[in-house]
PDB file of C-alpha atoms in Angstrom:
ATOM      1  CA  MET Q   8      14.100  -0.794  -4.792  1.00 95.00           C
ATOM      2  CA  ASN Q   9      14.762  -3.187  -7.643  1.00 96.00           C
ATOM      3  CA  LYS Q  10      17.160  -6.114  -7.949  1.00 96.00           C
ATOM      4  CA  SER Q  11      20.110  -4.079  -9.263  1.00 96.00           C
ATOM      5  CA  GLU Q  12      19.678  -1.533  -6.453  1.00 97.00           C
ATOM      6  CA  LEU Q  13      19.641  -4.388  -3.928  1.00 96.00           C
ATOM      7  CA  ILE Q  14      22.860  -5.773  -5.410  1.00 97.00           C
ATOM      8  CA  LYS Q  15      24.473  -2.320  -5.247  1.00 97.00           C
ATOM      9  CA  ALA Q  16      23.376  -1.852  -1.613  1.00 97.00           C
ATOM     10  CA  LEU Q  17      24.769  -5.277  -0.641  1.00 96.00           C
ATOM     11  CA  SER Q  18      28.008  -4.544  -2.470  1.00 96.00           C
ATOM     12  CA  ASP Q  19      28.416  -1.193  -0.710  1.00 96.00           C
ATOM     13  CA  GLU Q  20      27.358  -2.396   2.754  1.00 95.00           C
ATOM     14  CA  CYS Q  21      29.527  -5.536   2.798  1.00 95.00           C
ATOM     15  CA  VAL Q  22      32.378  -4.138   0.689  1.00 95.00           C
ATOM     16  CA  LEU Q  23      31.960  -6.901  -1.900  1.00 94.00           C
ATOM     17  CA  PRO Q  24      32.676  -6.808  -5.608  1.00 96.00           C
ATOM     18  CA  VAL Q  25      29.448  -6.349  -7.592  1.00 96.00           C
ATOM     19  CA  GLU Q  26      29.905  -9.823  -9.145  1.00 96.00           C
ATOM     20  CA  GLU Q  27      29.930 -11.494  -5.713  1.00 96.00           C
ATOM     21  CA  ALA Q  28      26.945  -9.454  -4.516  1.00 96.00           C
ATOM     22  CA  THR Q  29      25.102 -10.471  -7.704  1.00 97.00           C
ATOM     23  CA  LEU Q  30      25.867 -14.137  -7.000  1.00 97.00           C
ATOM     24  CA  VAL Q  31      24.587 -13.808  -3.408  1.00 97.00           C
ATOM     25  CA  VAL Q  32      21.329 -12.105  -4.440  1.00 97.00           C
ATOM     26  CA  ASN Q  33      20.716 -14.520  -7.329  1.00 97.00           C
ATOM     27  CA  THR Q  34      21.394 -17.538  -5.082  1.00 97.00           C
ATOM     28  CA  PHE Q  35      18.970 -16.163  -2.481  1.00 96.00           C
ATOM     29  CA  PHE Q  36      16.197 -15.562  -5.030  1.00 97.00           C
ATOM     30  CA  ASP Q  37      16.776 -18.894  -6.798  1.00 97.00           C
ATOM     31  CA  SER Q  38      16.574 -20.740  -3.478  1.00 97.00           C
ATOM     32  CA  MET Q  39      13.284 -19.004  -2.660  1.00 96.00           C
ATOM     33  CA  LYS Q  40      11.836 -19.819  -6.100  1.00 96.00           C
ATOM     34  CA  LYS Q  41      12.924 -23.465  -5.815  1.00 97.00           C
ATOM     35  CA  ALA Q  42      11.326 -23.794  -2.366  1.00 96.00           C
ATOM     36  CA  LEU Q  43       8.065 -22.249  -3.608  1.00 96.00           C
ATOM     37  CA  MET Q  44       8.036 -24.579  -6.644  1.00 95.00           C
ATOM     38  CA  GLU Q  45       8.240 -27.492  -4.187  1.00 94.00           C
ATOM     39  CA  ASP Q  46       5.201 -26.068  -2.324  1.00 91.00           C
ATOM     40  CA  SER Q  47       7.333 -25.120   0.673  1.00 94.00           C
ATOM     41  CA  ARG Q  48       6.664 -21.988   2.669  1.00 95.00           C
ATOM     42  CA  VAL Q  49       9.502 -19.422   2.813  1.00 97.00           C
ATOM     43  CA  GLU Q  50       9.680 -17.466   6.059  1.00 96.00           C
ATOM     44  CA  ILE Q  51      12.098 -14.615   6.643  1.00 95.00           C
ATOM     45  CA  ARG Q  52      11.946 -13.533  10.280  1.00 94.00           C
ATOM     46  CA  GLY Q  53      11.379  -9.826  10.636  1.00 93.00           C
ATOM     47  CA  LEU Q  54      10.056  -9.512   7.076  1.00 96.00           C
ATOM     48  CA  GLY Q  55       7.284 -11.998   6.378  1.00 97.00           C
ATOM     49  CA  SER Q  56       6.458 -15.245   4.623  1.00 97.00           C
ATOM     50  CA  PHE Q  57       5.849 -16.378   1.079  1.00 97.00           C
ATOM     51  CA  LYS Q  58       3.676 -19.291   0.023  1.00 96.00           C
ATOM     52  CA  ILE Q  59       1.868 -20.532  -3.062  1.00 96.00           C
ATOM     53  CA  LYS Q  60      -1.920 -20.292  -3.233  1.00 96.00           C
ATOM     54  CA  LEU Q  61      -3.771 -22.654  -5.525  1.00 95.00           C
ATOM     55  CA  TYR Q  62      -6.713 -21.278  -7.483  1.00 95.00           C
ATOM     56  CA  GLU Q  63      -9.214 -23.632  -9.105  1.00 95.00           C
ATOM     57  CA  GLY Q  64     -10.163 -23.233 -12.739  1.00 95.00           C
ATOM     58  CA  TYR Q  65     -13.591 -21.783 -13.527  1.00 95.00           C
ATOM     59  CA  THR Q  66     -15.836 -20.735 -16.364  1.00 95.00           C
ATOM     60  CA  GLY Q  67     -15.896 -16.985 -16.824  1.00 94.00           C
ATOM     61  CA  ARG Q  68     -17.271 -14.540 -19.310  1.00 94.00           C
ATOM     62  CA  ASN Q  69     -15.461 -12.072 -21.541  1.00 92.00           C
ATOM     63  CA  PRO Q  70     -17.053  -8.734 -20.548  1.00 93.00           C
ATOM     64  CA  LYS Q  71     -16.435  -7.209 -23.965  1.00 93.00           C
ATOM     65  CA  THR Q  72     -18.005  -9.937 -26.128  1.00 93.00           C
ATOM     66  CA  GLY Q  73     -20.069 -11.890 -23.602  1.00 92.00           C
ATOM     67  CA  GLU Q  74     -18.353 -15.080 -24.800  1.00 95.00           C
ATOM     68  CA  THR Q  75     -17.878 -17.895 -22.268  1.00 95.00           C
ATOM     69  CA  VAL Q  76     -14.226 -18.463 -21.415  1.00 95.00           C
ATOM     70  CA  THR Q  77     -12.590 -21.291 -19.466  1.00 95.00           C
ATOM     71  CA  VAL Q  78      -9.983 -20.024 -16.987  1.00 94.00           C
ATOM     72  CA  ALA Q  79      -7.318 -22.622 -16.184  1.00 96.00           C
ATOM     73  CA  PRO Q  80      -6.299 -23.444 -12.596  1.00 96.00           C
ATOM     74  CA  LYS Q  81      -3.237 -21.523 -11.438  1.00 96.00           C
ATOM     75  CA  ARG Q  82      -0.676 -21.203  -8.678  1.00 95.00           C
ATOM     76  CA  LEU Q  83       0.165 -17.698  -7.507  1.00 96.00           C
ATOM     77  CA  PRO Q  84       2.687 -16.444  -4.931  1.00 96.00           C
ATOM     78  CA  PHE Q  85       1.268 -14.864  -1.801  1.00 97.00           C
ATOM     79  CA  PHE Q  86       3.209 -12.676   0.660  1.00 97.00           C
ATOM     80  CA  ARG Q  87       2.148 -12.025   4.242  1.00 97.00           C
ATOM     81  CA  ALA Q  88       4.047  -9.298   6.097  1.00 97.00           C
ATOM     82  CA  GLY Q  89       5.432 -10.225   9.514  1.00 96.00           C
ATOM     83  CA  LYS Q  90       4.644  -8.415  12.752  1.00 95.00           C
ATOM     84  CA  GLU Q  91       8.065  -6.742  12.959  1.00 96.00           C
ATOM     85  CA  LEU Q  92       7.701  -5.269   9.453  1.00 96.00           C
ATOM     86  CA  LYS Q  93       4.171  -4.044  10.187  1.00 96.00           C
ATOM     87  CA  ASP Q  94       5.319  -2.451  13.452  1.00 95.00           C
ATOM     88  CA  TYR Q  95       8.335  -0.828  11.756  1.00 95.00           C
ATOM     89  CA  LEU Q  96       6.148   0.684   9.028  1.00 95.00           C
ATOM     90  CA  ASN Q  97       3.658   2.049  11.562  1.00 94.00           C
ATOM     91  CA  GLU Q  98       6.059   3.690  14.030  1.00 89.00           C
TER      92      GLU Q  98
END
């Protein structure tokens, strides 16, 4: 399912105009992104939790040329599925 399919499903399920469903989905995603940017953890009961993992920079090697490359530190999103979702998927 992609974002437009989610909007369509919300619109159909709640009998909302597509514009309102789009606003709801965009507000939800924007709120999650803002919380993650502030290093907050986002937990959705029954689904799972999102958090940011920090990765230190390091010196690597380009496998093709053998040249030494510096890899910058980075922040990446991490999702951990909740128990209810795991149980639902394994019924």
